[in-house]
XYZ file of C-alpha atoms in Angstrom:
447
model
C 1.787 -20.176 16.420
C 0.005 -19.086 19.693
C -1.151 -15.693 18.338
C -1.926 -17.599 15.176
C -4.109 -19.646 16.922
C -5.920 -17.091 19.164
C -6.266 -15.335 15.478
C -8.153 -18.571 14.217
C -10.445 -18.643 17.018
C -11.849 -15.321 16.781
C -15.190 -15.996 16.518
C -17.048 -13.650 13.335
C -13.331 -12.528 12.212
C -13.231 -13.085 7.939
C -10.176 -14.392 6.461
C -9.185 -11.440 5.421
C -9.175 -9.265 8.277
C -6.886 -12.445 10.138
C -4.788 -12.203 6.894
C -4.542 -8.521 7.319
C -4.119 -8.800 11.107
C -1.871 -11.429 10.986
C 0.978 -9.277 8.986
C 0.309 -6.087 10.552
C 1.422 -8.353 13.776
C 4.289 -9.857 11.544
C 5.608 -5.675 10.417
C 4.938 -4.613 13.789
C 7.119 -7.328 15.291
C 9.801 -7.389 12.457
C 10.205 -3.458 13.035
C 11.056 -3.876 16.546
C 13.831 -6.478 15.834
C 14.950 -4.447 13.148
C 15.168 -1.279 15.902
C 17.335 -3.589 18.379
C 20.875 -2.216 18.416
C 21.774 -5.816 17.819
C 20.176 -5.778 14.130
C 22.562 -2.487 13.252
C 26.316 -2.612 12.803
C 27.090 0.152 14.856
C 25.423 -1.600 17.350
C 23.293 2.098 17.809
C 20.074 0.481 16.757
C 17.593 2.554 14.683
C 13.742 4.808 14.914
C 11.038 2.386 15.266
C 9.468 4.676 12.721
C 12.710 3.309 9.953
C 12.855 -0.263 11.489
C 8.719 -0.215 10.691
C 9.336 0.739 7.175
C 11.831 -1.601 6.686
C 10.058 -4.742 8.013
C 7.029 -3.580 6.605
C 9.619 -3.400 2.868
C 10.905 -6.783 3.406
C 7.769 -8.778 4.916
C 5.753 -7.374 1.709
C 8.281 -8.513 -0.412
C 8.820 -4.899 -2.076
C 12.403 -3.529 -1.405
C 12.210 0.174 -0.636
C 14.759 1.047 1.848
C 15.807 3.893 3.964
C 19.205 2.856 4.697
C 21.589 0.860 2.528
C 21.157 -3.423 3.675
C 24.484 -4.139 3.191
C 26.446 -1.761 5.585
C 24.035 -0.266 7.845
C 22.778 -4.338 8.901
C 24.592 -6.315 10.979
C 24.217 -9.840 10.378
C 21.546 -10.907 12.573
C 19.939 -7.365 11.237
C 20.056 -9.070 7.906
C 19.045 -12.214 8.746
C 16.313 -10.749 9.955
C 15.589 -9.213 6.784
C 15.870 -12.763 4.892
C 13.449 -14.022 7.361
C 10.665 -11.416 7.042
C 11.468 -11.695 3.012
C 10.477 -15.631 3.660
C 7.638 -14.806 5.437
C 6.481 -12.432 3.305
C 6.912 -14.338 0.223
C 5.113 -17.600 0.538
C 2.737 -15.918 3.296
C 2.614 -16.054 6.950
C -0.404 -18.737 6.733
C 2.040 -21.338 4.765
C 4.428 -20.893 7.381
C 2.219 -21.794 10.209
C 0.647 -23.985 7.845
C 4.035 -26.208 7.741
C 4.445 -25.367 11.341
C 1.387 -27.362 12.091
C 2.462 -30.070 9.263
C 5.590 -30.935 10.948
C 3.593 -30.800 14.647
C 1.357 -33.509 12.578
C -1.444 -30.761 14.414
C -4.835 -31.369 11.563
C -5.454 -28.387 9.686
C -9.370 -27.234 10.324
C -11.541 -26.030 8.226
C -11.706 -22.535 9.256
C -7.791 -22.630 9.153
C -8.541 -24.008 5.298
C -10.846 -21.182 4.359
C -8.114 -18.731 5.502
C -5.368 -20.380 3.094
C -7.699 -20.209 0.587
C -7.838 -16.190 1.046
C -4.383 -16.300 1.187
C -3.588 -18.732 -1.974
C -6.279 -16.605 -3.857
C -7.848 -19.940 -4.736
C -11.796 -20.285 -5.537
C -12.441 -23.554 -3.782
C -10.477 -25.149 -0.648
C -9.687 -28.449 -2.692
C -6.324 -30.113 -2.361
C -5.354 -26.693 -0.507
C -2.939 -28.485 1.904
C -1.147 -30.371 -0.870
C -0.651 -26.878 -2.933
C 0.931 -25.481 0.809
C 3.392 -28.439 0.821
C 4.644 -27.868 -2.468
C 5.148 -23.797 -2.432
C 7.308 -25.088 0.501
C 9.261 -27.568 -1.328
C 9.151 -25.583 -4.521
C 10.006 -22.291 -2.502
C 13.227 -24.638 -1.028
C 14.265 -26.141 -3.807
C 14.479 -22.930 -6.277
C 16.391 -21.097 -3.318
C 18.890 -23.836 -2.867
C 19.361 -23.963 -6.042
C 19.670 -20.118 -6.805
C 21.947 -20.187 -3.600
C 24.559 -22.767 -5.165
C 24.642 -21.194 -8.421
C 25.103 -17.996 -6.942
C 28.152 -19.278 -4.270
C 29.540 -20.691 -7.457
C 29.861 -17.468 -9.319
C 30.238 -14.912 -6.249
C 33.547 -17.438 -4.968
C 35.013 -15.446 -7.826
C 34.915 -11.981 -6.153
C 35.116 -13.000 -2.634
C 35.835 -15.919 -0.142
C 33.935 -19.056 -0.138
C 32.209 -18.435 3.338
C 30.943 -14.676 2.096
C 30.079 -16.427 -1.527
C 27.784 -18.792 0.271
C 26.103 -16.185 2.458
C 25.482 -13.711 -0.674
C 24.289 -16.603 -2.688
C 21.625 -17.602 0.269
C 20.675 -14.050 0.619
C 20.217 -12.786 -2.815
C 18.672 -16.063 -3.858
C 15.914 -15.776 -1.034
C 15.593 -11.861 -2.098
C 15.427 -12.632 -5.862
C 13.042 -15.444 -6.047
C 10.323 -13.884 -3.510
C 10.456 -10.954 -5.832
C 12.244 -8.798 -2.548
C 14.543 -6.693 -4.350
C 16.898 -6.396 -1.034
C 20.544 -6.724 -1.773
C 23.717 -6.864 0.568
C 26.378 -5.418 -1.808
C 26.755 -1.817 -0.002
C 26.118 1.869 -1.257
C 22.888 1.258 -3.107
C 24.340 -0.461 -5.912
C 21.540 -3.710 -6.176
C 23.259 -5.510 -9.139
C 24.426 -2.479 -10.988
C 27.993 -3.746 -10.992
C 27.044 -7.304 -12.532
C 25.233 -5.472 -15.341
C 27.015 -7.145 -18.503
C 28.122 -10.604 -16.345
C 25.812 -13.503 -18.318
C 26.053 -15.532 -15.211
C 24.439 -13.288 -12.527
C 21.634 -12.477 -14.930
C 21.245 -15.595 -15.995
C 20.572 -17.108 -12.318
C 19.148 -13.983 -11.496
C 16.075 -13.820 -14.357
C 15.600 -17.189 -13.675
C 14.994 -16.802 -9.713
C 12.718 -13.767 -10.482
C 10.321 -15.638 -13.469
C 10.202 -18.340 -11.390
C 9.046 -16.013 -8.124
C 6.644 -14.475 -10.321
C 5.186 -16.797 -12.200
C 3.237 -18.571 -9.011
C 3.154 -21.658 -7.558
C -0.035 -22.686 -9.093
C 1.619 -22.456 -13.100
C 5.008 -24.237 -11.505
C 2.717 -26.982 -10.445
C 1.298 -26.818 -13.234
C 4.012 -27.249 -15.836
C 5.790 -29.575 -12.832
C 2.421 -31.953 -14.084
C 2.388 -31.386 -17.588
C 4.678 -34.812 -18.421
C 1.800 -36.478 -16.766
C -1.202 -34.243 -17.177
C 0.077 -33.363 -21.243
C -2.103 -30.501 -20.630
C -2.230 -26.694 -19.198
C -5.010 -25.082 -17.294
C -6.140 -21.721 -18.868
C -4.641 -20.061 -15.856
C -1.130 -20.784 -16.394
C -1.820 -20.945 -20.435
C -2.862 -16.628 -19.337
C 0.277 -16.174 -17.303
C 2.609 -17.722 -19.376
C 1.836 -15.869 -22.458
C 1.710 -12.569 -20.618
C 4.735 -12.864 -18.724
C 6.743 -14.094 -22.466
C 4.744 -10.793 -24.002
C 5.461 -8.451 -21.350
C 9.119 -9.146 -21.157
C 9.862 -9.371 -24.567
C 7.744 -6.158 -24.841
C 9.561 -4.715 -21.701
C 12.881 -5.240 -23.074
C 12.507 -3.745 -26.518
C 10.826 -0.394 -25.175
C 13.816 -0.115 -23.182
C 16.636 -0.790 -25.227
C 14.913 1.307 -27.583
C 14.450 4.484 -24.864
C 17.624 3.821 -23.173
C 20.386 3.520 -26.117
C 21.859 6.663 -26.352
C 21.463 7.163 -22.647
C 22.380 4.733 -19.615
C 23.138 1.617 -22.404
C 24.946 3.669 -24.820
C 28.678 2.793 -22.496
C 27.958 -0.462 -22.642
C 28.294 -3.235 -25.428
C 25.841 -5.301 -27.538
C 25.458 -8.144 -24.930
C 25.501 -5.306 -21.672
C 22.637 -3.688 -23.522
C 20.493 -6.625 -24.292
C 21.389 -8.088 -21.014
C 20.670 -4.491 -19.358
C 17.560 -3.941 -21.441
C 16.001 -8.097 -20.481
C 17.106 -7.798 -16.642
C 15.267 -4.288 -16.253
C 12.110 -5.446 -17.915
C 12.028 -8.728 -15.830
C 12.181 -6.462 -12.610
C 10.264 -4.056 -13.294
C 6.995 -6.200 -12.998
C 7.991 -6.790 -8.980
C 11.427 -7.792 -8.059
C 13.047 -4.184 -7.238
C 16.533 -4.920 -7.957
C 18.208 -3.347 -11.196
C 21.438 -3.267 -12.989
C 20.646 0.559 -14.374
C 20.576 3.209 -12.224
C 16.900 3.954 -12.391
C 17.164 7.762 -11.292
C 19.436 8.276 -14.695
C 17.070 6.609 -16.505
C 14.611 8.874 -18.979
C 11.498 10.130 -17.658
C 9.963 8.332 -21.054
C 11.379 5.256 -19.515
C 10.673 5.625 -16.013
C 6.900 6.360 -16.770
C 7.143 2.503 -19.009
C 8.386 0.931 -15.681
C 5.773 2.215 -14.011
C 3.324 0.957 -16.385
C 4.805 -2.740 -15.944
C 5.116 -2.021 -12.190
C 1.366 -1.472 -11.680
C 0.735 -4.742 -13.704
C 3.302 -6.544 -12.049
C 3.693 -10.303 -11.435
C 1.104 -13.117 -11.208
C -1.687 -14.725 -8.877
C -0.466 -16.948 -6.064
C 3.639 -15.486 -6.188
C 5.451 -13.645 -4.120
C 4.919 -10.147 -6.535
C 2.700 -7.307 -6.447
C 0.435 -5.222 -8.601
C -3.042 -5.724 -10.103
C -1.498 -8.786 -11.688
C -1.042 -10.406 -15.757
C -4.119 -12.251 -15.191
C -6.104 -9.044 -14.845
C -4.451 -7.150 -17.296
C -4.925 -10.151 -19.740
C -9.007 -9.981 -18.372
C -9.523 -5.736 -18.962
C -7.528 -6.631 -22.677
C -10.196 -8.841 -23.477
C -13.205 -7.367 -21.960
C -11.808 -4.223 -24.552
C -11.329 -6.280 -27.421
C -14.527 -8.365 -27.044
C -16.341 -4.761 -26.929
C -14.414 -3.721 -30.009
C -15.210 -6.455 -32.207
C -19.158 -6.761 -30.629
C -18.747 -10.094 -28.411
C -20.873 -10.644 -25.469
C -18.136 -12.972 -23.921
C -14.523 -12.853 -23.174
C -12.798 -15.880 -24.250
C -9.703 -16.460 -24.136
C -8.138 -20.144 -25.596
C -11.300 -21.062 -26.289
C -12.505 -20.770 -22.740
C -15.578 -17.783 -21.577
C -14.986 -16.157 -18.629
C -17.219 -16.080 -16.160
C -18.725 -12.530 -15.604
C -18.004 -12.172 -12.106
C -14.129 -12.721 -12.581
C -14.558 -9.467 -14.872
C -15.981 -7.679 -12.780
C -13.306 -8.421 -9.721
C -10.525 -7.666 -12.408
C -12.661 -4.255 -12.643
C -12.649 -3.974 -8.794
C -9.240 -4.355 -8.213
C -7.816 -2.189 -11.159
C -9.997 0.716 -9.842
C -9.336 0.073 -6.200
C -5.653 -0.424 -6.784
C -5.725 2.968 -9.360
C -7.459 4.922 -6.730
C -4.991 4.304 -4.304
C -1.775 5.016 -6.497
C -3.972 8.336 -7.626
C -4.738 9.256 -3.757
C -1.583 8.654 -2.754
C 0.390 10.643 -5.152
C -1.897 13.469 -4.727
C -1.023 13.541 -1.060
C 2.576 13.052 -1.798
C 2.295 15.538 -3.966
C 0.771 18.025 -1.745
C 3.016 17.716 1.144
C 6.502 16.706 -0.408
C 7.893 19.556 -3.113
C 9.463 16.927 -5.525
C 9.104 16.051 -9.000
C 5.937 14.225 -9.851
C 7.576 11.761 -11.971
C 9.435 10.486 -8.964
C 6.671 11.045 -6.581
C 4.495 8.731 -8.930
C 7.507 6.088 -9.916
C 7.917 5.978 -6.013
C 3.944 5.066 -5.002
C 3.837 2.690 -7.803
C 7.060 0.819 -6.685
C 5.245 0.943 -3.270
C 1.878 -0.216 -4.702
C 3.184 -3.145 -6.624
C 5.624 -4.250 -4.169
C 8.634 -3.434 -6.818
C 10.841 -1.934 -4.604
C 12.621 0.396 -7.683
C 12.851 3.275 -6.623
C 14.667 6.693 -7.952
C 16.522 7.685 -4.502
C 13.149 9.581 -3.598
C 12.341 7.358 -0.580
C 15.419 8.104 1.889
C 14.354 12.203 1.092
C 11.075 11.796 2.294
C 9.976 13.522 5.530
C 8.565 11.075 8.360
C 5.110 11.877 6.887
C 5.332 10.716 3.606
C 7.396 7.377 4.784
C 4.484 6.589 6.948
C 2.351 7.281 3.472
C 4.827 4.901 1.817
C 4.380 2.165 4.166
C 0.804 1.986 3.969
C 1.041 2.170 0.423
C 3.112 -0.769 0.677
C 1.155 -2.742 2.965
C -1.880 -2.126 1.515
C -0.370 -3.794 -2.191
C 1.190 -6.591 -0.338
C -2.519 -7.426 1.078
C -4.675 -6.541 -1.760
C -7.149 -3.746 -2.020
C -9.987 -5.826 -2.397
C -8.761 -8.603 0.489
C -8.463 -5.010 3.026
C -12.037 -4.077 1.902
C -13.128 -6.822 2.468
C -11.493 -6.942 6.039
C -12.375 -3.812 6.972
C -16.028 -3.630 5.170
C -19.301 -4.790 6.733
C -20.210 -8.704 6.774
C -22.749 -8.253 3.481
C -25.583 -10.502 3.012
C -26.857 -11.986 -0.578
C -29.818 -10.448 -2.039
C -33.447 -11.959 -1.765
C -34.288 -10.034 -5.458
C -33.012 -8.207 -7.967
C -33.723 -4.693 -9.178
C -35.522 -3.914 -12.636
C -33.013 -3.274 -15.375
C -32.151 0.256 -16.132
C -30.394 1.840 -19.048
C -28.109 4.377 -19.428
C -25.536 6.074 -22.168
C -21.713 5.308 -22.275
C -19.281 6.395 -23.705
């Protein structure tokens, strides 16, 4: 809360650059706990370099590892994990945010225009409310997703170890983490036909993806009886998406990594992979056995990933559902995209423009130099910066090979998603000043 505070103080600093700041000083701090021989099993500790990466993995939310959670970790190690994966997933601001809450310390109004960057909200109106309830929500899902998990995992294992999976998974599944504790890589591979862990776990990540804003939302609707176009966008993306998602890889994937399994493994295979894929990183496939036809989907539904104000990655279904329209408004000779009978303002499509080329020149750029230095297959190379990008965390094996180079490359890549493209431009661009005129119009051939 200290540094916080000496953050909020800075005098010129923009929210962003705090927000970017303020979890550069989270990884930093994370990796060095994570190095401690006290955070490892064998009690050996780890590189700074790997305990970087993996803070820097689990405080953006994402899931790429270079060593497996669930045996190389002791449990503080983990716990550690769980905490950055907290952090991470309802944003460093909410937590000092609460902090200050429970400290009854008033929240100013610089501190207000910073949760406002960080809530990706357009005005700073009943901001402190929203906090409270992505910390209540955020509580109430995990608890939830931690009992229902103890209940099934008691099964397998003893009730103290049930409880402690439950907690852990739950926290890891509905902040979109994709960490897991099971040992030797597996994720959820061997739950891949068991109705209950998919059930609970599905749930967790829709819920984790789908934003605080639209569970407010729908949270109101008994009293409100009506949805703002926001969550009307999400919702309908996130339905089409999955249902999209899951056919294209039953489809691809039938006579390949589904074809040992029965009817209700595949469909359950097929939904759980197409639910992930958009930014929760765990999986129930083995995603390097997967085909290359496949893997290039996922990384389709990677780089769109989840939605505004949740715990996932990737240019987001709002702006995907924005570039659809601004295409089929062209196509059928509309000046206006409108979607449920609302326009869109023009300057929301052209920061859905913004961030889909900022966020493609990055996964471009950094493939290229992956490419250049690491002699791997490209498919992997660009499944692996997309993961990174959109804060996935799937990944093909690829990231453990990598040489210290392109894990640095990686982490970036990862930090960079997990911030924005457009929120680090705008912390590390020049203050910019509005314009006193406007330039005559110009014109110009396309296409």
């Amino acid at each position: 809360m200290v540094v916080l505070k000496r953050l909020f103080s800075i005098s010129g600093w923009s929210p962003p650059r705090i927000l970017v700041t303020g979890f550069a000083l989270i990884v930093l701090l994370g990796g060095l706990l994570l190095s401690m021989p006290f955070a490892t099993a064998d009690g050996q500790g780890q590189r700074y370099l790997h305990g970087v990466f993996e803070a820097t993995s689990a405080t953006t939310v994402t899931g790429l590892v270079l060593v497996d959670t669930g045996t190389f970790y002791s449990m503080p190690g983990q716990i550690i994990l769980m905490l950055l994966i907290q952090i991470g997933g309802i944003g460093f601001m909410t937590m000092a945010t609460l902090f200050a809450l429970v400290l009854r310390r008033k929240i100013s109004l610089r501190e207000r225009l910073i949760l406002q960057e960080a809530m990706n909200q357009s005005s700073m109106e009943g901001i402190v409310r929203l906090i409270r309830r992505v910390v209540f929500y955020s509580l109430a899902i995990e608890a939830a997703g931690m009992l229902l998990f103890t209940a099934r995992f008691v099964v397998d294992m003893p009730l103290a170890q049930a409880a402690y999976y439950g907690l852990f998974h739950s926290v890891s599944l509905f902040n979109n983490a994709g960490f897991d504790i099971f040992g030797d890589f597996r994720s959820f591979t061997p739950y891949v036909d068991d109705p209950v862990v998919n059930l609970i776990s599905i749930g967790l990540i829709i819920l984790g993806g789908l934003g605080f804003i639209v569970l407010s939302d729908l949270l109101d609707y008994r009293k409100t009886r009506r949805l703002t176009l926001h969550s009307k966008v999400v919702l309908s993306m996130s339905a089409a998406l999955i249902v999209i998602g899951t056919a294209v890889i039953f489809i691809f994937e039938y006579t390949k990594t589904l074809y040992p399994l029965g009817w209700d493994g595949k469909i359950w295979a097929s939904l759980f992979q197409s639910v992930s894929a958009r930014s929760a990183g765990s999986n129930t496939l083995v995603v390097a056995e997967l085909r290359q036809a496949t893997q290039f989907f996922i990384v389709m539904l990677m780089f769109i990933g989840a939605s505004p104000g949740s715990a996932g990655g990737g240019i987001k279904t709002t702006t995907f559902t924005v570039l659809i329209g601004a295409v089929l408004a062209m196509i059928r000779g509309k000046e206006d995209i409108v979607l449920f009978k609302q326009r869109l303002a023009r300057e929301r499509i052209y920061k859905a423009l913004t961030i889909t080329m900022l966020s493609l020149a990055l996964v471009i750029t950094v493939t290229m130099i992956l490419s250049a230095v690491e002699d791997r297959q490209f498919i992997r190379l660009l499944f692996e910066t997309v993961s990174a990008f959109s804060t996935a965390g799937l990944d093909t094996g690829l990231t453990r090979q990598l040489s210290d180079f392109g894990k640095t490359v990686i982490c970036l890549t990862m930090f960079i998603g997990r911030v924005g493209p457009l929120t680090l431009a705008y912390a590390l661009g020049p203050r910019t000043e509005k314009e006193l005129y406007r330039h005559p119009e110009g014109k110009m051939i396309i296409g």
